[in-house]
CSV table of C-alpha atoms and ligand atoms in Angstrom, one decimal:
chain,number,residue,atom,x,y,z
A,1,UNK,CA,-4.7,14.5,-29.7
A,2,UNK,CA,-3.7,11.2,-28.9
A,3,UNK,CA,-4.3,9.7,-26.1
A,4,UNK,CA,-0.2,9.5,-24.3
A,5,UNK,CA,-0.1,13.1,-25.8
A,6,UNK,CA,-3.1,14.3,-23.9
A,7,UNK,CA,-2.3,12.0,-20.4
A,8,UNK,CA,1.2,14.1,-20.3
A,9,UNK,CA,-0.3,17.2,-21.0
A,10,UNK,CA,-2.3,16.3,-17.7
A,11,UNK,CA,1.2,15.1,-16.4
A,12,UNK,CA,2.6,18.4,-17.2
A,13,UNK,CA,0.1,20.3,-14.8
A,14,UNK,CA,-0.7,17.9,-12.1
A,15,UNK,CA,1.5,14.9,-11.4
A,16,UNK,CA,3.0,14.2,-8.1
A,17,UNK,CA,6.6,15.7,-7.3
A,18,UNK,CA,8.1,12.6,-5.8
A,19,UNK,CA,11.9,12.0,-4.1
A,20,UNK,CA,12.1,8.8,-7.0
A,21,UNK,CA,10.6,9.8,-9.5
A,22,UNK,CA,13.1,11.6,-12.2
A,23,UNK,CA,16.0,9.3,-11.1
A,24,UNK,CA,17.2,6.5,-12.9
A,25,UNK,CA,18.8,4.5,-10.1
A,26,UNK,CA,16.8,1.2,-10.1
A,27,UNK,CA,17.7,0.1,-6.3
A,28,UNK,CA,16.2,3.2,-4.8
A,29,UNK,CA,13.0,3.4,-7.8
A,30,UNK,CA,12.5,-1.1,-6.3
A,31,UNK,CA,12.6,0.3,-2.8
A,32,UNK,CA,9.6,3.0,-3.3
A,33,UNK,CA,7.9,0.3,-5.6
A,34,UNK,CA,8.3,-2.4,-2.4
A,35,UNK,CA,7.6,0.2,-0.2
A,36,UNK,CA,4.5,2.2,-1.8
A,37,UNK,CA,3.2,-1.6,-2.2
A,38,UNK,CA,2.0,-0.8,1.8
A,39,UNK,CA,1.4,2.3,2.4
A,40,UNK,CA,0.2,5.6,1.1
A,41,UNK,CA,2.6,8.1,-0.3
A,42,UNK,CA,3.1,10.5,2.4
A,43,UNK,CA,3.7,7.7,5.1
A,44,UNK,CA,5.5,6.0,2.3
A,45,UNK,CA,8.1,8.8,1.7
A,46,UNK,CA,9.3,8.4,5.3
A,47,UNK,CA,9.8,4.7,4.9
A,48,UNK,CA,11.6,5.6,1.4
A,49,UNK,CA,14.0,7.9,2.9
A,50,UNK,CA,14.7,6.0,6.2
A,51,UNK,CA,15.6,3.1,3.9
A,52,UNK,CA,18.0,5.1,1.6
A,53,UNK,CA,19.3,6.8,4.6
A,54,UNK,CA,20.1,3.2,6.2
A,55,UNK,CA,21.4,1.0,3.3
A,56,UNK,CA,22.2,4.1,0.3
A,57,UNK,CA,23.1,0.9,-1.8
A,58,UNK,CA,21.9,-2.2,-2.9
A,59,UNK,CA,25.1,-4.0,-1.6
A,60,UNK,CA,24.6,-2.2,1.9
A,61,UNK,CA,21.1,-3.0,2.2
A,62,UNK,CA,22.6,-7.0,1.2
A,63,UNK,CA,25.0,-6.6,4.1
A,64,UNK,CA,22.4,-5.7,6.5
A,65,UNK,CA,21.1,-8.2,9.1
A,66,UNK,CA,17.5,-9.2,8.6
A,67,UNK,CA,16.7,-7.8,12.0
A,68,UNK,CA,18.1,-4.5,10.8
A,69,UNK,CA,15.7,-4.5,8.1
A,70,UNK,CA,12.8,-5.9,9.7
A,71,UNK,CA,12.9,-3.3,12.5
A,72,UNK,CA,13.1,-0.6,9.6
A,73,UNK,CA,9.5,-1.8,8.1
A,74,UNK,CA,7.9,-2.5,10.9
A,75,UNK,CA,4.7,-0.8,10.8
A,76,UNK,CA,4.3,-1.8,7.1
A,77,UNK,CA,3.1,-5.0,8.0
A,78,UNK,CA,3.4,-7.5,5.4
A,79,UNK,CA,6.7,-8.8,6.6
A,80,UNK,CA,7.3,-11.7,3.5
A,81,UNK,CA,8.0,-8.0,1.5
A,82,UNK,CA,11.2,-6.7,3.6
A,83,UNK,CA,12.3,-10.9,3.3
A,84,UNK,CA,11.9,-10.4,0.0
A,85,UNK,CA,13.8,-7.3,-0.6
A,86,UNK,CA,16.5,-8.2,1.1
A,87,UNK,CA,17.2,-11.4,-0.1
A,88,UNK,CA,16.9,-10.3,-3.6
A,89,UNK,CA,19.7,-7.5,-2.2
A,90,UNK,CA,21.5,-10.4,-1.1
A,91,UNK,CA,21.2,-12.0,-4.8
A,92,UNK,CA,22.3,-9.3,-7.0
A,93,UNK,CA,24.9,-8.6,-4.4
A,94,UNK,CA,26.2,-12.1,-5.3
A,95,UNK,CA,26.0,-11.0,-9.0
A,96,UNK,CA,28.7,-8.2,-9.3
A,97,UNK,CA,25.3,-5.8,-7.8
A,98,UNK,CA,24.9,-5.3,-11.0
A,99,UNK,CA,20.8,-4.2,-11.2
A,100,UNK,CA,19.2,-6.6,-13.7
A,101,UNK,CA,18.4,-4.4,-16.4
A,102,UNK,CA,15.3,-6.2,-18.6
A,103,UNK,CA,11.8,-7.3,-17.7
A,104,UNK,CA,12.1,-10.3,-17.9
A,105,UNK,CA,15.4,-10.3,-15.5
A,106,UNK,CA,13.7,-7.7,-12.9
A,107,UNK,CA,10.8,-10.2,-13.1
A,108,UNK,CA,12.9,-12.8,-11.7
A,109,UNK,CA,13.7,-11.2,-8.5
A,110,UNK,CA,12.0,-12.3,-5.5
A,111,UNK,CA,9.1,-10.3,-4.4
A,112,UNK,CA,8.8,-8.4,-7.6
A,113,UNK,CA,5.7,-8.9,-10.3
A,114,UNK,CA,4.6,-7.9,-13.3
A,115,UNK,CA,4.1,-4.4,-11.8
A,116,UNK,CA,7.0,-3.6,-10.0
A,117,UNK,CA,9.0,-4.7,-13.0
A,118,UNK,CA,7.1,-2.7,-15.0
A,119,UNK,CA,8.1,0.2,-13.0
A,120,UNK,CA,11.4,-0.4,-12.2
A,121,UNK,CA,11.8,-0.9,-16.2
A,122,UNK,CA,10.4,2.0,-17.4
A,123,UNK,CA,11.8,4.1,-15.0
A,124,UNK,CA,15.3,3.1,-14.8
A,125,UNK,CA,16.0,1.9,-18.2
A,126,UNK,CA,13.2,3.4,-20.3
A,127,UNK,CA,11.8,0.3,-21.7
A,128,UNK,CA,8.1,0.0,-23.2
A,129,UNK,CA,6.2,-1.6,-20.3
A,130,UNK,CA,3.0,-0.4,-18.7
A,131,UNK,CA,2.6,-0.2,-15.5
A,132,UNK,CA,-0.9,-2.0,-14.2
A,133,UNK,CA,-2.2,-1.4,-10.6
A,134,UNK,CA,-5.5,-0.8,-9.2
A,135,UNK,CA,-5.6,3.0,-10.5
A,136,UNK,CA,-4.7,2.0,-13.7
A,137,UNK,CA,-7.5,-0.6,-13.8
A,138,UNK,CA,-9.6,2.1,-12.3
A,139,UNK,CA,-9.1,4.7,-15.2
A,140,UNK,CA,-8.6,1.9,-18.3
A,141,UNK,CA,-11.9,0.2,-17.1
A,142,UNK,CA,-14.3,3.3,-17.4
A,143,UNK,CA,-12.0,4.9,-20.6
A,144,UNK,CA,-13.2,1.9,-22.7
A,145,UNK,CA,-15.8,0.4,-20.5
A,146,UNK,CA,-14.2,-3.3,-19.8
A,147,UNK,CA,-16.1,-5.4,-17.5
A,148,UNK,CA,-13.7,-8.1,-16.8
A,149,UNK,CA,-13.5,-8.6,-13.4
A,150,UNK,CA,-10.0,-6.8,-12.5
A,151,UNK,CA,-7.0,-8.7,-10.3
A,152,UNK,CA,-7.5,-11.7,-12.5
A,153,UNK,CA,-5.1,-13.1,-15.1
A,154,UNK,CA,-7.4,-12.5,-18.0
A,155,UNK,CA,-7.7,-9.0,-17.3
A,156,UNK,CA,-4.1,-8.2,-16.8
A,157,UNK,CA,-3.3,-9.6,-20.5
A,158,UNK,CA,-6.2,-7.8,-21.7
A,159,UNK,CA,-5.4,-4.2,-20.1
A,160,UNK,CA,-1.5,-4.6,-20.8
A,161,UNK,CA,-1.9,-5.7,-24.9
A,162,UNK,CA,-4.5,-2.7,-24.5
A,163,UNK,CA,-1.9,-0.2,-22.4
A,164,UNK,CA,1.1,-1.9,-25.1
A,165,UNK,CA,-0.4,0.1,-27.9
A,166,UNK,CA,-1.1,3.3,-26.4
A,167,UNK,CA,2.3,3.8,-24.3
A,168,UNK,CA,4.9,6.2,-25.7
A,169,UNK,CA,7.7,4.2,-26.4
A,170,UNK,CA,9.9,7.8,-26.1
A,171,UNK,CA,9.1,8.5,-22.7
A,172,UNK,CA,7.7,5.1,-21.7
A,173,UNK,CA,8.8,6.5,-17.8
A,174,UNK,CA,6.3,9.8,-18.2
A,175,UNK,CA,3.8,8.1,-19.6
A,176,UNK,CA,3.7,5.9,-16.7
A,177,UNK,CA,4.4,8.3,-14.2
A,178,UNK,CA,1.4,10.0,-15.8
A,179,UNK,CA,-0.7,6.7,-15.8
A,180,UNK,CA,0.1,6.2,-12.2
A,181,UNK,CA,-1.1,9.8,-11.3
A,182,UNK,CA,-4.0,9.9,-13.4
A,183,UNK,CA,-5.7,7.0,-11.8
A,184,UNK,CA,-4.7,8.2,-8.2
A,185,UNK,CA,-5.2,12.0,-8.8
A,186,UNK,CA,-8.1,12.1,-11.3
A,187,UNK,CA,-10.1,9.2,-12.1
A,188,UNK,CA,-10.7,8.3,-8.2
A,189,UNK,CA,-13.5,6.4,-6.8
A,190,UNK,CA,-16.0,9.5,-7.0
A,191,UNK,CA,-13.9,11.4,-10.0
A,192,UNK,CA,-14.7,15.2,-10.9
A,193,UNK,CA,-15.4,13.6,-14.3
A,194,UNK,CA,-16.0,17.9,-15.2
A,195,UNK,CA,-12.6,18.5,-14.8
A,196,UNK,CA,-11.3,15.2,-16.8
A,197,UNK,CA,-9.9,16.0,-19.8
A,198,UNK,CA,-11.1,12.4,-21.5
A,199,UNK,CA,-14.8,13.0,-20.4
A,200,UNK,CA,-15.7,13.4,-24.4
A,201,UNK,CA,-13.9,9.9,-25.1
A,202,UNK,CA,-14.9,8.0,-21.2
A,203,UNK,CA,-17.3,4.9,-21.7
A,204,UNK,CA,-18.2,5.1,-18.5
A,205,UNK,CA,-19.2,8.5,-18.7
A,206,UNK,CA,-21.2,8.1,-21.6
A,207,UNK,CA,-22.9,5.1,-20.6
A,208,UNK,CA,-23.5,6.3,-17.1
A,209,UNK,CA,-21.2,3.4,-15.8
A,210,UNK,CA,-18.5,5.4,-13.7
A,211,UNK,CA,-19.9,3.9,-10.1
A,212,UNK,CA,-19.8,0.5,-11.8
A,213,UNK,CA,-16.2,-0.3,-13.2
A,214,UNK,CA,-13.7,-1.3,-12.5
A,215,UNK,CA,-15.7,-4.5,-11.8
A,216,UNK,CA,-13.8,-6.7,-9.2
A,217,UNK,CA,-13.4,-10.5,-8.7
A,218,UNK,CA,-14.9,-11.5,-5.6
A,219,UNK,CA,-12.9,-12.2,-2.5
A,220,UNK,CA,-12.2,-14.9,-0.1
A,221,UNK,CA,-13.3,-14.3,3.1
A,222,UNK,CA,-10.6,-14.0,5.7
A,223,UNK,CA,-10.3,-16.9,8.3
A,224,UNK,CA,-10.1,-16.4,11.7
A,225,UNK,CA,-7.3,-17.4,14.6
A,226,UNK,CA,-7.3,-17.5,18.1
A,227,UNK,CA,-4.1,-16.3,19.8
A,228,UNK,CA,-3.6,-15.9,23.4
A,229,UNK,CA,-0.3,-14.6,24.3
A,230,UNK,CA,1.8,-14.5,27.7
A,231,UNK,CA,3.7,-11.6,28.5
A,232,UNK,CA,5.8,-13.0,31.5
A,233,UNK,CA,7.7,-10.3,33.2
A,234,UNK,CA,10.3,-10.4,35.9
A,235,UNK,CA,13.1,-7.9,37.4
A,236,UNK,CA,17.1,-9.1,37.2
A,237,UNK,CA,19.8,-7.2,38.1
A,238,UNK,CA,18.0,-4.0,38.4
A,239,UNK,CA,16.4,-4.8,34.8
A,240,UNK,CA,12.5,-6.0,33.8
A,241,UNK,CA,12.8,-8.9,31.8
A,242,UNK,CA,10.5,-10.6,29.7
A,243,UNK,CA,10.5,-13.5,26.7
A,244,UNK,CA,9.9,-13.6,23.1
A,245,UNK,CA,10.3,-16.1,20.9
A,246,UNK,CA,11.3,-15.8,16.9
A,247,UNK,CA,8.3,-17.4,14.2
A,248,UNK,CA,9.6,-19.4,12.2
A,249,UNK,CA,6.9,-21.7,10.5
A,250,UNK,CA,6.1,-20.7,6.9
A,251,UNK,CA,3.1,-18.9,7.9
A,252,UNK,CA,1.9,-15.0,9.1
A,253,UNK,CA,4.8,-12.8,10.4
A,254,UNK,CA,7.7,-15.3,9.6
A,255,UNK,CA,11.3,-14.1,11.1
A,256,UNK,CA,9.2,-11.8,13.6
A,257,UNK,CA,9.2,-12.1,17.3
A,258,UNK,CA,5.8,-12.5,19.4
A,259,UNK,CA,5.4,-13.1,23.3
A,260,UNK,CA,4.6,-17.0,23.6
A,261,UNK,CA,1.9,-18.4,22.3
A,262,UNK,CA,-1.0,-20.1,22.7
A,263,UNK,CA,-3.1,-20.7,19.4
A,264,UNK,CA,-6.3,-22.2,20.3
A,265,UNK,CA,-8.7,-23.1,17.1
A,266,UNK,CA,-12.3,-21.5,18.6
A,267,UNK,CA,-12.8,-18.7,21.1
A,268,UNK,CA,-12.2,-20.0,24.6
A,269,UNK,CA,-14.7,-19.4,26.8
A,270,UNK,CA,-13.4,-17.9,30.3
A,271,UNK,CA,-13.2,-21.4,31.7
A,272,UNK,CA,-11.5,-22.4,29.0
A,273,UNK,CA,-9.0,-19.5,29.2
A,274,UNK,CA,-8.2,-20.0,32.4
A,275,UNK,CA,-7.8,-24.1,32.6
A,276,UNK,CA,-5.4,-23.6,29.2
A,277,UNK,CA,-3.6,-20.8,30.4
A,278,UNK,CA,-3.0,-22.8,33.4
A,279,UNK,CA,-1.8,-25.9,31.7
A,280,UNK,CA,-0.1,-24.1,29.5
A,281,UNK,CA,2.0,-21.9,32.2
A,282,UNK,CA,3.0,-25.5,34.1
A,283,UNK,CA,4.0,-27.3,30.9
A,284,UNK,CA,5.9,-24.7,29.4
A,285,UNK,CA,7.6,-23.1,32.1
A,286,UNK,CA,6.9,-25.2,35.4
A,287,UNK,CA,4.6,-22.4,36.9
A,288,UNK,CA,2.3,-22.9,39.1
A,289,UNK,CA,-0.3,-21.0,41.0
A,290,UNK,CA,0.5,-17.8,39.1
A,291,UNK,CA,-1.4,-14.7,39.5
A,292,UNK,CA,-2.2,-13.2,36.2
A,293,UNK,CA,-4.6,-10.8,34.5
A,294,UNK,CA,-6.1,-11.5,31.2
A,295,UNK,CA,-6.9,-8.5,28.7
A,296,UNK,CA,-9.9,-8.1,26.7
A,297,UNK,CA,-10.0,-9.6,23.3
A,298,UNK,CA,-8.3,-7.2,20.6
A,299,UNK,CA,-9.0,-8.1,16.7
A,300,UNK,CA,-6.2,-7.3,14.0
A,301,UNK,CA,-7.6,-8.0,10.5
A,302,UNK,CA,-4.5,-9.4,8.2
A,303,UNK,CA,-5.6,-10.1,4.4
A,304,UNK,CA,-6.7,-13.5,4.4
A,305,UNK,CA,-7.0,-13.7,8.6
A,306,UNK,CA,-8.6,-12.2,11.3
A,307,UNK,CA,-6.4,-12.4,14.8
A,308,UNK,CA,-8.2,-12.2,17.6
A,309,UNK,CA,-6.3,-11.9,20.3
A,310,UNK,CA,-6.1,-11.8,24.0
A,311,UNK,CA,-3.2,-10.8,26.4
A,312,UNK,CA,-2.3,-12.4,29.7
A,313,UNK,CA,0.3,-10.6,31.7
A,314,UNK,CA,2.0,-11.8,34.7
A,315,UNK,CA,4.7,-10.5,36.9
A,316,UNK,CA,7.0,-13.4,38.3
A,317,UNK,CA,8.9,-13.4,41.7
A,318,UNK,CA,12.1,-14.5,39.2
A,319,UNK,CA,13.1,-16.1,36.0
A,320,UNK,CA,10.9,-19.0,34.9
A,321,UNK,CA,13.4,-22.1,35.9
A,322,UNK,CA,11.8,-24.2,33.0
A,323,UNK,CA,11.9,-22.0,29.6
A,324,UNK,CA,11.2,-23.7,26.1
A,325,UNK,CA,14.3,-23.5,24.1
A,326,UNK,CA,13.0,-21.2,21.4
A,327,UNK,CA,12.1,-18.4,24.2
A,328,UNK,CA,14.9,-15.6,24.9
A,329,UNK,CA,15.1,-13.7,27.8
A,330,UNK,CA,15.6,-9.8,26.9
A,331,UNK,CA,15.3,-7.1,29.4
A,332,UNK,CA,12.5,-4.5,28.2
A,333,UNK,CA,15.1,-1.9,26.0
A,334,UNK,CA,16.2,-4.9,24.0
A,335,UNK,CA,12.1,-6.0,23.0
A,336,UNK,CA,11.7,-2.8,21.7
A,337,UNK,CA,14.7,-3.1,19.2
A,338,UNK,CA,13.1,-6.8,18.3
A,339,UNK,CA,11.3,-6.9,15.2
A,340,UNK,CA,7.5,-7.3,16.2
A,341,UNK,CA,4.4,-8.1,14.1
A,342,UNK,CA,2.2,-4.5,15.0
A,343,UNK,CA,-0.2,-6.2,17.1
A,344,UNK,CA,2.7,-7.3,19.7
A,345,UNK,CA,4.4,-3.8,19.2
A,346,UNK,CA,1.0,-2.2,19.6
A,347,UNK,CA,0.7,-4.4,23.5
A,348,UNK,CA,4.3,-3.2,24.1
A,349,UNK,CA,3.6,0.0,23.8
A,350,UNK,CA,0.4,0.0,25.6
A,351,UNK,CA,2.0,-1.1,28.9
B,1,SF4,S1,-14.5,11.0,-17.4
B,1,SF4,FE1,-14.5,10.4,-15.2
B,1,SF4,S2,-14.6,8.2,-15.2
B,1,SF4,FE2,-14.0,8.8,-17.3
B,1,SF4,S3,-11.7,8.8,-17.2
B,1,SF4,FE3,-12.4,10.9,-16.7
B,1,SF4,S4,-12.5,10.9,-14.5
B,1,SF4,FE4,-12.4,8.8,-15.1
């Protein structure tokens, strides 16, 4: 049987019944692509349907404020994706919202790669392209028994001329869908390589390689960042107030508001802490002699960065009369409808 005949057949008995899977609308099939880029499928769903729910369209989701969407992925973390999707909403909005309906055009979108496209390709408009994640490289890897380290350039060329002449060029969508679940469902980290029906043509089985591929390209180690932020509260008008202040530097969390900050480029010792914090407290806002408490240090691991943060809360007698102009004031109810990177919304939440 050949091999997209015998993947389907597997298909047939055990792939995933999922909300965007069967439809051809290629907005909402983008969205679970962006989406399911974060997070796995059963969180993922919620996201999915929250999103639909909110912006049904691609031209709604364009008219949408950035805050709107940013508040709807928080919790998905990687924050340059919801930029992404949006302002490619905002483009094709500006074309007609007319989906682009090749590749090569899907390719083009911001945000999107040679996987999403895939996807969003095959699904919507049933054209021959494979889809390539990490369960695909999983299952291809130990099938033929390819060593080349996966995540590279090399080896995407390699397993997509590979996957170009095996795909069904009928169903290219199924055979996908099938890939996808497969390599999720099947051929996991420890498969039941028993129950597999390719275990009489698997190179991995037969060579007793199936704990060695797929073989990965080593990664960078993640830096590390000191942040010490001020959560400065005071009661107006019968409200508690407190400040945050929008990121805007082309670096982690851009468009996402944090409490101010102090990024220091070592660990401070407690002396250090407190002189800074100090100094920091009379430059920025004109305080003085402010009690305070300082939390212990919390770490948030990022891809490439490892935060490690500390806290320092103060309650104020009244509104700092000195306030940098990139602070706003915003009672408590109004933070938590502000976009925050999950370590802020994490401290938020804790008080
Ligand atoms: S035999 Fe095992 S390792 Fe090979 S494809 Fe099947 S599940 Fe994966």
């Amino acid at each position: 049987m050949a091999f997209s005949q015998k993947l389907e057949a597997w298909y047939t008995d055990h792939g995933r019944t999922l909300p965007w899977r069967g439809i051809d609308d290629p907005y909402r099939i983008w969205l679970s692509e962006i989406i399911l880029q974060q997070t796995r499928i059963e969180q993922g769903r919620d996201y999915w349907f929250r999103f639909v729910e909110a912006f049904p369209t691609v031209t709604d989701l364009a008219a949408a404020s950035e805050e709107q969407v940013l508040r709807l992925w928080q919790g998905l973390g990687y924050y340059s994706r919801a930029r992404n999707l949006h302002c490619a909403a905002r483009l094709i909005a500006g074309q007609g919202g007319r989906f682009p309906n090749t590749y090569e055009e899907i390719l083009k979108l911001p945000g999107v790669g040679r996987y999403t496209a895939a996807a969003i390709a095959s699904f919507a408009f049933r054209l021959p392209h494979p889809v390539i994640d990490g369960n695909v490289y999983r299952f291809i890897s130990r099938l033929h028994g390819i060593s080349t380290p996966i995540g590279t350039d090399a080896a995407y060329r390699e397993f997509e001329a590979l996957l170009l002449r095996l795909i069904d060029p009928q169903r290219p969508d199924r055979f996908n869908a099938a890939l996808m679940d497969f390599g999720s469902l099947q051929c996991r980290p420890q498969p039941d390589c028993a129950a597999c029906p390719f275990a009489g043509d698997c190179e991995a089985l037969r060579s007793g390689r199936v704990g060695l591929l797929p073989v990965r390209a080593p990664k960078p180690k993640p830096t590390d960042r000191w942040f010490l932020y001020f959560d400065l509260r005071w009661q107006q008008d019968g409200d508690t107030y407190g400040l945050l202040q929008r990121r805007t530097a082309n670096d982690i969390w851009r468009g996402l508001f944090e409490l101010p900050l102090l990024e220091s480029d070592h660990r401070l010792t407690e002396s250090e802490l407190q002189a800074e914090a100090d100094r920091f407290l009379a430059d920025s806002f004109g305080l003085r002699h402010v009690a305070y408490t300082v939390g212990p240090e919390r770490l948030h691991q990022l891809s490439h960065r490892t935060i490690h943060a500390r806290f320092l809360s103060a309650e104020l007698p009244h509104a700092p009369a000195v306030c940098p102009p990139q602070l706003q004031a915003l009672t408590v109810a109004e933070m938590e409808k502000t976009p925050v990177p999950r370590l802020i919304d994490k401290h938020l939440h804790r008080l």
